[in-house]
Tab-separated table of C-alpha atoms in Angstrom:
chain	number	residue	atom	x	y	z
A	1	ILE	CA	-18.765	-17.322	-76.533
A	2	PRO	CA	-15.971	-19.062	-78.454
A	3	ALA	CA	-16.484	-22.785	-78.625
A	4	ALA	CA	-12.892	-23.536	-77.696
A	5	ARG	CA	-9.816	-21.584	-76.678
A	6	PRO	CA	-6.265	-22.852	-76.084
A	7	LEU	CA	-4.944	-23.374	-72.585
A	8	GLY	CA	-2.626	-20.747	-71.173
A	9	ARG	CA	-4.662	-17.691	-72.134
A	10	ASP	CA	-5.805	-15.410	-69.324
A	11	ILE	CA	-9.457	-15.961	-68.405
A	12	THR	CA	-9.787	-12.221	-67.837
A	13	ARG	CA	-9.667	-11.839	-71.623
A	14	ILE	CA	-12.842	-13.899	-72.252
A	15	GLY	CA	-15.503	-11.771	-73.967
A	16	LEU	CA	-17.817	-11.623	-76.938
A	17	PRO	CA	-16.211	-12.033	-80.374
A	18	GLY	CA	-14.931	-8.722	-81.683
A	19	LYS	CA	-14.961	-7.137	-78.203
A	20	MET	CA	-12.065	-8.988	-76.610
A	21	LYS	CA	-9.912	-6.518	-74.607
A	22	ILE	CA	-6.974	-6.929	-72.301
A	23	GLN	CA	-7.571	-5.567	-68.802
A	24	PRO	CA	-5.028	-3.013	-67.585
A	25	PHE	CA	-2.137	-4.416	-65.611
A	26	LEU	CA	-3.120	-2.559	-62.466
A	27	GLN	CA	-6.625	-4.016	-62.580
A	28	GLY	CA	-5.188	-7.507	-62.837
A	29	SER	CA	-2.842	-6.713	-59.970
A	30	ALA	CA	-5.792	-5.590	-57.853
A	31	ALA	CA	-7.560	-8.904	-58.527
A	32	ASP	CA	-4.412	-10.843	-57.654
A	33	LEU	CA	-4.032	-8.799	-54.468
A	34	ALA	CA	-7.591	-9.639	-53.424
A	35	GLN	CA	-6.929	-13.315	-54.129
A	36	ALA	CA	-3.677	-13.110	-52.139
A	37	VAL	CA	-5.633	-11.750	-49.161
A	38	ARG	CA	-8.004	-14.731	-49.294
A	39	ASN	CA	-5.111	-17.176	-49.572
A	40	VAL	CA	-3.314	-15.654	-46.600
A	41	VAL	CA	-6.464	-15.748	-44.467
A	42	ARG	CA	-7.230	-19.407	-45.184
A	43	GLN	CA	-3.706	-20.691	-44.420
A	44	LYS	CA	-3.846	-19.970	-40.718
A	45	ARG	CA	-1.140	-22.345	-39.487
A	46	ARG	CA	1.559	-21.391	-41.956
A	47	VAL	CA	0.669	-17.713	-41.796
A	48	ALA	CA	0.896	-17.780	-38.004
A	49	PHE	CA	4.365	-19.331	-38.200
A	50	ALA	CA	5.555	-16.792	-40.771
A	51	LEU	CA	4.124	-13.874	-38.787
A	52	ALA	CA	5.783	-15.110	-35.601
A	53	ILE	CA	9.172	-15.071	-37.347
A	54	LEU	CA	8.571	-11.598	-38.772
A	55	ILE	CA	7.251	-10.130	-35.535
A	56	GLY	CA	10.170	-11.577	-33.580
A	57	GLY	CA	12.645	-10.159	-36.087
A	58	CYS	CA	11.100	-6.682	-36.004
A	59	ILE	CA	10.972	-6.665	-32.201
A	60	SER	CA	14.619	-7.739	-31.988
A	61	LEU	CA	15.660	-5.039	-34.435
A	62	LEU	CA	13.688	-2.302	-32.674
A	63	LEU	CA	14.943	-3.175	-29.207
A	64	ALA	CA	18.585	-3.527	-30.271
A	65	ALA	CA	18.601	-0.451	-32.495
A	66	GLY	CA	16.438	1.474	-30.007
A	67	PHE	CA	18.933	0.918	-27.205
A	68	ILE	CA	21.806	2.032	-29.446
A	69	GLN	CA	19.745	5.069	-30.475
A	70	TRP	CA	19.264	5.990	-26.816
A	71	VAL	CA	23.000	5.617	-26.153
A	72	LEU	CA	23.827	7.851	-29.125
A	73	ASP	CA	21.260	10.456	-28.070
A	74	ILE	CA	22.659	10.587	-24.539
A	75	MET	CA	26.223	10.725	-25.856
A	76	ARG	CA	25.303	13.515	-28.269
A	77	GLU	CA	23.578	15.666	-25.668
A	78	SER	CA	26.316	14.996	-23.130
A	79	THR	CA	28.970	16.061	-25.617
A	80	ILE	CA	27.039	19.196	-26.523
A	81	ARG	CA	25.884	20.263	-23.081
A	82	SER	CA	29.006	19.458	-21.105
A	83	GLN	CA	31.804	20.533	-23.448
A	84	LEU	CA	31.028	21.883	-26.916
A	85	GLY	CA	27.708	23.703	-27.013
A	86	HIS	CA	25.564	23.543	-30.162
A	87	ILE	CA	27.613	26.187	-31.985
A	88	GLN	CA	31.063	27.530	-31.184
A	89	ILE	CA	32.123	31.038	-32.180
A	90	VAL	CA	35.878	31.626	-32.335
A	91	ARG	CA	38.373	33.780	-34.139
A	92	THR	CA	39.189	32.772	-37.714
A	93	ASP	CA	41.941	30.097	-37.851
A	94	TYR	CA	41.658	29.456	-34.107
A	95	TYR	CA	41.211	25.698	-34.652
A	96	LYS	CA	44.211	25.572	-37.009
A	97	LYS	CA	46.700	27.876	-35.278
A	98	GLY	CA	45.202	28.653	-31.892
A	99	ILE	CA	46.781	25.676	-30.131
A	100	ALA	CA	50.267	27.121	-30.642
A	101	ASP	CA	49.302	30.678	-29.648
A	102	PRO	CA	45.796	30.656	-28.081
A	103	TYR	CA	45.913	34.171	-26.638
A	104	LYS	CA	46.448	35.695	-30.074
A	105	TYR	CA	42.929	34.623	-31.082
A	106	LEU	CA	40.852	35.949	-28.193
A	107	LEU	CA	37.303	37.176	-28.731
A	108	PRO	CA	36.296	40.690	-27.636
A	109	ALA	CA	35.042	41.268	-24.098
A	110	ASP	CA	32.640	44.170	-24.750
A	111	GLY	CA	29.583	41.864	-24.950
A	112	SER	CA	27.990	43.524	-28.007
A	113	LYS	CA	28.200	40.468	-30.265
A	114	GLU	CA	27.036	38.176	-27.474
A	115	ALA	CA	23.958	40.344	-26.913
A	116	GLU	CA	23.199	40.207	-30.632
A	117	VAL	CA	23.332	36.407	-30.640
A	118	LEU	CA	21.048	36.195	-27.602
A	119	LYS	CA	18.296	37.983	-29.536
A	120	HIS	CA	17.745	34.883	-31.680
A	121	PRO	CA	14.574	33.112	-30.457
A	122	SER	CA	16.166	29.646	-30.478
A	123	VAL	CA	19.259	30.647	-28.460
A	124	ARG	CA	18.979	29.849	-24.764
A	125	ALA	CA	22.387	31.106	-23.669
A	126	ILE	CA	25.851	32.021	-24.866
A	127	ALA	CA	28.645	30.909	-22.565
A	128	PRO	CA	32.132	32.430	-22.881
A	129	ARG	CA	35.073	30.165	-22.178
A	130	LEU	CA	38.724	30.947	-21.726
A	131	SER	CA	41.039	27.971	-22.066
A	132	LEU	CA	44.232	27.693	-20.045
A	133	VAL	CA	46.767	25.090	-18.978
A	134	GLY	CA	49.092	24.964	-16.036
A	135	LEU	CA	50.001	23.189	-12.830
A	136	ILE	CA	47.769	22.448	-9.861
A	137	SER	CA	49.350	21.776	-6.456
A	138	LEU	CA	48.100	20.268	-3.225
A	139	GLY	CA	50.798	19.978	-0.599
A	140	ASP	CA	53.709	18.103	-2.187
A	141	SER	CA	51.597	16.824	-5.107
A	142	THR	CA	51.690	18.776	-8.368
A	143	LEU	CA	49.966	17.771	-11.606
A	144	SER	CA	49.265	19.430	-14.931
A	145	PHE	CA	45.701	20.481	-15.759
A	146	MET	CA	43.587	21.752	-18.635
A	147	GLY	CA	41.221	24.427	-17.448
A	148	ASP	CA	38.259	26.402	-18.715
A	149	GLY	CA	37.366	29.770	-17.331
A	150	VAL	CA	33.567	29.941	-17.466
A	151	ASP	CA	30.716	32.215	-16.556
A	152	PRO	CA	29.021	30.519	-13.553
A	153	VAL	CA	25.604	31.930	-14.543
A	154	ALA	CA	25.748	30.947	-18.239
A	155	GLU	CA	27.101	27.488	-17.323
A	156	ARG	CA	23.791	26.593	-15.691
A	157	GLU	CA	22.643	25.526	-19.163
A	158	PHE	CA	25.205	22.694	-18.948
A	159	GLU	CA	24.120	21.373	-15.557
A	160	LYS	CA	22.115	18.408	-16.850
A	161	TYR	CA	25.129	16.567	-18.281
A	162	PHE	CA	27.878	18.146	-16.193
A	163	PHE	CA	27.575	16.055	-13.045
A	164	VAL	CA	28.944	17.436	-9.786
A	165	GLU	CA	29.308	14.283	-7.729
A	166	LYS	CA	30.477	15.953	-4.526
A	167	GLY	CA	30.156	19.512	-3.283
A	168	GLU	CA	28.629	22.375	-5.266
A	169	ARG	CA	28.893	24.018	-8.672
A	170	LEU	CA	30.656	27.271	-9.423
A	171	SER	CA	29.086	30.374	-7.919
A	172	PRO	CA	29.356	34.023	-8.992
A	173	ASN	CA	29.638	34.845	-5.277
A	174	ASP	CA	32.758	32.713	-4.819
A	175	PRO	CA	35.525	34.157	-7.070
A	176	THR	CA	38.215	31.653	-5.967
A	177	GLY	CA	36.124	28.484	-5.867
A	178	ILE	CA	36.777	25.888	-8.597
A	179	VAL	CA	35.399	22.493	-9.584
A	180	ILE	CA	37.791	19.690	-10.440
A	181	GLY	CA	37.506	16.466	-12.440
A	182	GLN	CA	37.037	13.255	-10.493
A	183	GLY	CA	40.145	11.587	-11.927
A	184	LEU	CA	42.317	14.623	-11.249
A	185	ALA	CA	40.995	14.851	-7.683
A	186	ASP	CA	41.788	11.167	-7.088
A	187	ASN	CA	45.322	11.559	-8.440
A	188	LEU	CA	45.916	14.583	-6.224
A	189	GLY	CA	44.202	13.053	-3.220
A	190	ALA	CA	42.024	16.166	-3.027
A	191	LYS	CA	38.548	16.550	-1.566
A	192	VAL	CA	35.908	19.257	-1.370
A	193	GLY	CA	37.138	22.234	0.652
A	194	ASP	CA	40.866	21.640	0.098
A	195	LYS	CA	43.004	24.655	-0.752
A	196	LEU	CA	45.107	24.428	-3.906
A	197	VAL	CA	47.545	26.584	-5.859
A	198	LEU	CA	47.165	27.173	-9.613
A	199	THR	CA	50.268	28.141	-11.572
A	200	VAL	CA	49.992	29.205	-15.216
A	201	THR	CA	51.983	30.924	-17.938
A	202	THR	CA	50.629	34.377	-18.732
A	203	ALA	CA	49.908	35.656	-22.222
A	204	LYS	CA	53.298	37.444	-22.273
A	205	GLY	CA	55.253	34.384	-21.151
A	206	GLY	CA	55.602	35.139	-17.436
A	207	MET	CA	54.425	33.013	-14.517
A	208	ASN	CA	51.430	33.707	-12.335
A	209	GLY	CA	49.711	31.834	-9.527
A	210	HIS	CA	46.653	32.046	-7.325
A	211	ASP	CA	45.245	30.301	-4.269
A	212	VAL	CA	41.923	28.554	-4.849
A	213	HIS	CA	39.715	26.045	-3.070
A	214	ILE	CA	37.612	23.126	-4.303
A	215	ARG	CA	33.862	23.765	-4.377
A	216	GLY	CA	32.973	20.497	-6.093
A	217	ILE	CA	34.194	17.373	-7.884
A	218	PHE	CA	32.589	16.606	-11.262
A	219	PHE	CA	32.506	13.875	-13.867
A	220	THR	CA	31.341	13.785	-17.479
A	221	SER	CA	30.855	11.090	-20.114
A	222	GLU	CA	34.602	11.112	-20.937
A	223	LYS	CA	36.953	9.841	-18.245
A	224	ALA	CA	39.999	11.156	-20.125
A	225	TYR	CA	38.610	14.680	-19.761
A	226	ASP	CA	37.867	14.209	-16.056
A	227	ASP	CA	41.429	13.037	-15.401
A	228	GLY	CA	42.929	16.427	-16.126
A	229	ALA	CA	40.216	19.091	-16.235
A	230	ILE	CA	39.138	21.889	-13.955
A	231	GLN	CA	36.668	24.743	-14.274
A	232	LEU	CA	37.081	28.111	-12.620
A	233	PRO	CA	35.326	31.505	-12.843
A	234	ILE	CA	36.283	33.276	-16.050
A	235	GLU	CA	37.311	36.428	-14.178
A	236	LEU	CA	39.824	34.398	-12.174
A	237	ALA	CA	41.133	32.835	-15.409
A	238	ARG	CA	41.559	36.285	-16.976
A	239	LYS	CA	43.364	37.480	-13.875
A	240	LEU	CA	45.730	34.502	-13.989
A	241	ILE	CA	46.561	34.875	-17.688
A	242	ARG	CA	46.319	38.681	-17.594
A	243	VAL	CA	44.083	39.000	-20.661
A	244	GLU	CA	40.558	40.096	-21.512
A	245	GLY	CA	37.979	38.343	-23.671
A	246	ALA	CA	37.428	34.636	-24.253
A	247	SER	CA	38.780	31.792	-26.362
A	248	SER	CA	35.328	30.805	-27.573
A	249	TRP	CA	31.629	31.463	-27.157
A	250	LEU	CA	29.447	28.384	-26.726
A	251	VAL	CA	25.948	28.920	-28.068
A	252	VAL	CA	23.268	26.746	-26.430
A	253	LEU	CA	19.978	26.198	-28.295
A	254	ASP	CA	16.571	25.045	-27.136
A	255	GLU	CA	16.692	22.041	-29.534
A	256	THR	CA	19.654	20.261	-31.068
A	257	GLU	CA	17.737	19.703	-34.323
A	258	LYS	CA	17.761	23.469	-34.959
A	259	THR	CA	21.566	23.666	-35.113
A	260	ASP	CA	21.853	24.058	-38.888
A	261	ALA	CA	18.989	26.570	-39.116
A	262	VAL	CA	20.390	28.765	-36.340
A	263	LEU	CA	23.893	28.504	-37.783
A	264	LYS	CA	22.548	29.789	-41.087
A	265	ASP	CA	20.912	32.737	-39.294
A	266	LEU	CA	23.982	33.644	-37.223
A	267	ARG	CA	26.665	33.555	-39.903
A	268	PRO	CA	25.569	36.826	-41.586
A	269	MET	CA	26.061	38.593	-38.216
A	270	PHE	CA	29.798	37.897	-38.205
A	271	ASP	CA	32.573	38.948	-40.542
A	272	PRO	CA	34.157	35.691	-41.827
A	273	LYS	CA	37.547	37.419	-41.848
A	274	SER	CA	37.373	37.847	-38.071
A	275	PHE	CA	35.009	35.149	-36.788
A	276	GLU	CA	34.429	31.478	-37.454
A	277	LEU	CA	31.275	29.554	-36.522
A	278	ALA	CA	31.444	25.765	-36.125
A	279	PRO	CA	28.520	23.412	-35.370
A	280	TRP	CA	28.967	20.778	-32.714
A	281	TYR	CA	29.082	17.830	-35.135
A	282	GLU	CA	32.244	19.190	-36.777
A	283	LEU	CA	33.995	19.235	-33.408
A	284	ALA	CA	32.682	16.015	-31.811
A	285	ASP	CA	35.226	13.588	-33.265
A	286	PHE	CA	34.706	10.907	-30.602
A	287	TYR	CA	30.921	11.037	-31.030
A	288	ASN	CA	31.151	10.787	-34.831
A	289	LYS	CA	33.395	7.732	-34.621
A	290	SER	CA	31.015	6.146	-32.095
A	291	VAL	CA	28.073	6.714	-34.453
A	292	THR	CA	29.952	4.983	-37.275
A	293	LEU	CA	30.770	2.016	-35.034
A	294	PHE	CA	27.224	1.631	-33.709
A	295	LEU	CA	25.644	1.957	-37.159
A	296	ARG	CA	27.822	-0.890	-38.377
A	297	GLN	CA	26.633	-2.997	-35.464
A	298	VAL	CA	23.009	-2.219	-36.332
A	299	LEU	CA	23.721	-3.167	-39.953
A	300	VAL	CA	25.039	-6.552	-38.807
A	301	VAL	CA	21.850	-7.069	-36.758
A	302	LYS	CA	19.733	-6.182	-39.804
A	303	ILE	CA	21.636	-8.636	-41.998
A	304	LEU	CA	21.275	-11.475	-39.474
A	305	ILE	CA	17.559	-10.816	-38.986
A	306	GLY	CA	17.101	-10.542	-42.749
A	307	ILE	CA	18.771	-13.910	-43.356
A	308	ILE	CA	16.618	-15.602	-40.708
A	309	VAL	CA	13.425	-14.088	-42.110
A	310	VAL	CA	14.320	-14.902	-45.725
A	311	LEU	CA	14.999	-18.553	-44.921
A	312	SER	CA	11.850	-18.903	-42.803
A	313	ILE	CA	9.479	-17.179	-45.222
A	314	SER	CA	10.993	-18.928	-48.230
A	315	ASN	CA	10.493	-22.295	-46.538
A	316	THR	CA	6.914	-21.406	-45.594
A	317	LEU	CA	5.977	-20.309	-49.110
A	318	SER	CA	7.738	-23.302	-50.664
A	319	MET	CA	5.638	-25.644	-48.524
A	320	ALA	CA	2.550	-23.663	-49.529
A	321	VAL	CA	3.414	-24.135	-53.203
A	322	ILE	CA	3.801	-27.903	-52.712
A	323	GLU	CA	0.465	-28.160	-50.882
A	324	ARG	CA	-1.287	-26.086	-53.531
A	325	THR	CA	0.178	-27.813	-56.584
A	326	GLY	CA	-3.205	-29.074	-57.715
A	327	GLU	CA	-4.774	-25.682	-57.168
A	328	ILE	CA	-2.048	-24.021	-59.231
A	329	GLY	CA	-2.518	-26.550	-62.032
A	330	THR	CA	-6.264	-25.931	-62.060
A	331	MET	CA	-5.747	-22.158	-62.232
A	332	MET	CA	-3.363	-22.460	-65.143
A	333	ALA	CA	-5.650	-24.947	-66.923
A	334	MET	CA	-8.461	-22.391	-66.685
A	335	GLY	CA	-6.317	-19.841	-68.478
A	336	VAL	CA	-4.494	-17.981	-65.683
A	337	ARG	CA	-1.150	-16.926	-67.074
A	338	ARG	CA	2.160	-17.817	-65.515
A	339	HIS	CA	3.021	-14.206	-64.674
A	340	SER	CA	-0.297	-13.959	-62.794
A	341	VAL	CA	0.640	-16.997	-60.696
A	342	LEU	CA	4.050	-15.446	-60.072
A	343	ARG	CA	2.455	-12.163	-59.072
A	344	LEU	CA	-0.068	-13.899	-56.806
A	345	PHE	CA	2.593	-15.609	-54.667
A	346	ILE	CA	4.750	-12.485	-54.526
A	347	PHE	CA	1.748	-10.536	-53.275
A	348	GLU	CA	1.171	-13.162	-50.599
A	349	GLY	CA	4.765	-12.855	-49.385
A	350	LEU	CA	4.677	-9.065	-49.487
A	351	MET	CA	1.424	-9.012	-47.545
A	352	LEU	CA	2.933	-11.260	-44.871
A	353	GLY	CA	5.902	-8.904	-44.649
A	354	VAL	CA	3.783	-5.777	-44.228
A	355	ILE	CA	1.388	-7.316	-41.693
A	356	GLY	CA	4.182	-8.922	-39.667
A	357	SER	CA	6.262	-5.752	-39.708
A	358	VAL	CA	3.378	-3.542	-38.565
A	359	LEU	CA	2.511	-5.921	-35.725
A	360	GLY	CA	6.198	-6.254	-34.777
A	361	ILE	CA	6.661	-2.463	-34.738
A	362	PHE	CA	3.602	-1.977	-32.536
A	363	ILE	CA	4.586	-4.715	-30.073
A	364	GLY	CA	8.220	-3.566	-30.091
A	365	TRP	CA	7.147	0.002	-29.364
A	366	LEU	CA	5.042	-1.143	-26.398
A	367	LEU	CA	7.937	-3.236	-25.098
A	368	SER	CA	10.310	-0.271	-25.462
A	369	LEU	CA	8.011	1.853	-23.307
A	370	ALA	CA	7.801	-0.872	-20.667
A	371	ILE	CA	11.572	-1.483	-20.659
A	372	SER	CA	12.310	2.247	-20.475
A	373	ALA	CA	9.915	2.635	-17.560
A	374	VAL	CA	11.706	-0.138	-15.636
A	375	GLY	CA	15.210	0.744	-16.851
A	376	ILE	CA	18.179	-1.388	-17.894
A	377	PRO	CA	20.954	-1.484	-15.243
A	378	MET	CA	24.243	-1.062	-17.091
A	379	PRO	CA	27.857	-1.212	-15.858
A	380	PRO	CA	30.194	1.721	-16.515
A	381	PRO	CA	31.068	1.864	-20.224
A	382	PRO	CA	34.664	2.365	-21.428
A	383	GLY	CA	35.845	5.836	-20.504
A	384	MET	CA	33.420	6.288	-17.612
A	385	GLU	CA	33.472	5.362	-13.941
A	386	SER	CA	29.774	5.490	-13.061
A	387	ASP	CA	27.110	2.983	-13.993
A	388	PHE	CA	23.834	4.116	-15.545
A	389	THR	CA	20.275	3.013	-16.289
A	390	GLY	CA	19.611	2.411	-19.970
A	391	GLU	CA	16.449	2.919	-21.979
A	392	VAL	CA	15.130	2.093	-25.447
A	393	THR	CA	14.225	4.885	-27.868
A	394	VAL	CA	12.072	3.865	-30.839
A	395	THR	CA	12.041	6.677	-33.381
A	396	LEU	CA	10.010	7.038	-36.552
A	397	GLY	CA	13.139	6.323	-38.564
A	398	LEU	CA	13.699	3.011	-36.770
A	399	ALA	CA	10.054	2.047	-37.292
A	400	LEU	CA	10.348	2.765	-41.030
A	401	ASP	CA	13.578	0.750	-41.168
A	402	ALA	CA	11.818	-2.221	-39.567
A	403	LEU	CA	8.876	-1.894	-41.964
A	404	LEU	CA	11.126	-1.721	-45.008
A	405	LEU	CA	13.259	-4.593	-43.764
A	406	GLY	CA	10.204	-6.820	-43.272
A	407	ALA	CA	8.696	-5.915	-46.638
A	408	ILE	CA	11.921	-6.259	-48.621
A	409	VAL	CA	13.124	-9.535	-47.119
A	410	THR	CA	9.720	-11.199	-47.530
A	411	LEU	CA	9.594	-9.950	-51.103
A	412	ILE	CA	13.005	-11.501	-51.724
A	413	ALA	CA	11.982	-14.703	-49.940
A	414	SER	CA	8.840	-15.078	-52.076
A	415	VAL	CA	10.565	-14.758	-55.462
A	416	LEU	CA	11.947	-18.315	-55.692
A	417	PRO	CA	8.753	-20.122	-54.514
A	418	ALA	CA	6.644	-17.886	-56.769
A	419	TRP	CA	8.879	-18.616	-59.743
A	420	LYS	CA	8.666	-22.374	-59.096
A	421	ALA	CA	4.887	-22.132	-58.897
A	422	SER	CA	4.659	-20.228	-62.187
A	423	ARG	CA	6.897	-22.736	-64.002
A	424	MET	CA	4.838	-25.826	-63.156
A	425	VAL	CA	3.762	-28.118	-65.987
A	426	ILE	CA	-0.032	-28.011	-66.054
A	427	VAL	CA	-0.527	-31.728	-66.677
A	428	ASP	CA	1.862	-32.737	-63.899
A	429	ALA	CA	0.263	-30.269	-61.485
A	430	LEU	CA	-3.234	-31.635	-62.213
A	431	ARG	CA	-2.019	-35.225	-61.895
A	432	SER	CA	-0.782	-34.487	-58.356
A	433	GLN	CA	-4.412	-34.351	-57.171
A	434	ARG	CA	-4.987	-37.997	-58.081
């Protein structure tokens, strides 16, 4: 063994003369990681404080983001299953020019294409809709309305998010029964069973009317829609407008996540010169803007939690460096290199981040289940009139976000204390023990 060797050389390089070799970096990292584990275990008080901060941050993030995730999921399914469907099939250029002349872009009424779509294993139903506008009258009160002629049987797929507050839904056995939006009913002063008169402009520009009666009063997630909307049997709508066919076909799937795959399968069935297929997310403008808003709110929460965790962990590791000044000096005097000291403290911070994040995710997940089981009473949100019971949805993506947040912020927080530890003067560090 060499009689003497200068300070500052790594003790892992000690060996017999002529056989001195440098260990691979990964092997040195493994040794530092093992040492970091021992250091974390023996500093119980400071580790407990750091873990409490991390766990609290992860729980806060999961609960806040989980509630927003639940709101977005409900809003998405409500938008799809009350108005848009997963995929809409219309005539080409209907969305661009159909507003000015909707009856020029009607779909065929023979049912052959609809039957072809229904053969797909992921398609639950295809619901034809015929849009119309006109006037609705009750006694001396007359208001404008936007209506959809629908198939009462196919519309059963929309029942979960199309809430009939009073009365009953449309029935194939009641050709003149309609359902009316809650806001429109309030403005008319109408109730279930009242007889109304619908007046519309026909496809050729004439006027047509029909007596109807209210079967039910509904509401959806959008109050603006409820204030002027009605639904009536599609055969009655065709009779009023004096046309055949439908404005659009709403395709309902068994799972929303399959939208893109089914869309890819259906497009070859239709001539793009005559038909256009649009997924729900291209049509749900309000939902897309809500997602953008909520994601920005979650980002703000992440930034605030990250700042709190960085300051707390940085303070904890800085105090650990001060308390272990003599230990650091001894390590460096024995030949441990500065980059090894730096790596050791970074590993300690990273380990705290991973452990705290995992524990926070697990506890947050359990709390989300408990909160969802009890429910969160919520007042009516903007655009709605009915209150609701909220829940918290913790997805795998949210859990990974929390894990990455904990690991990254603790890694950032450990850089400055680790750098200070690696830059200590050996003599001064050893003198601190006296």
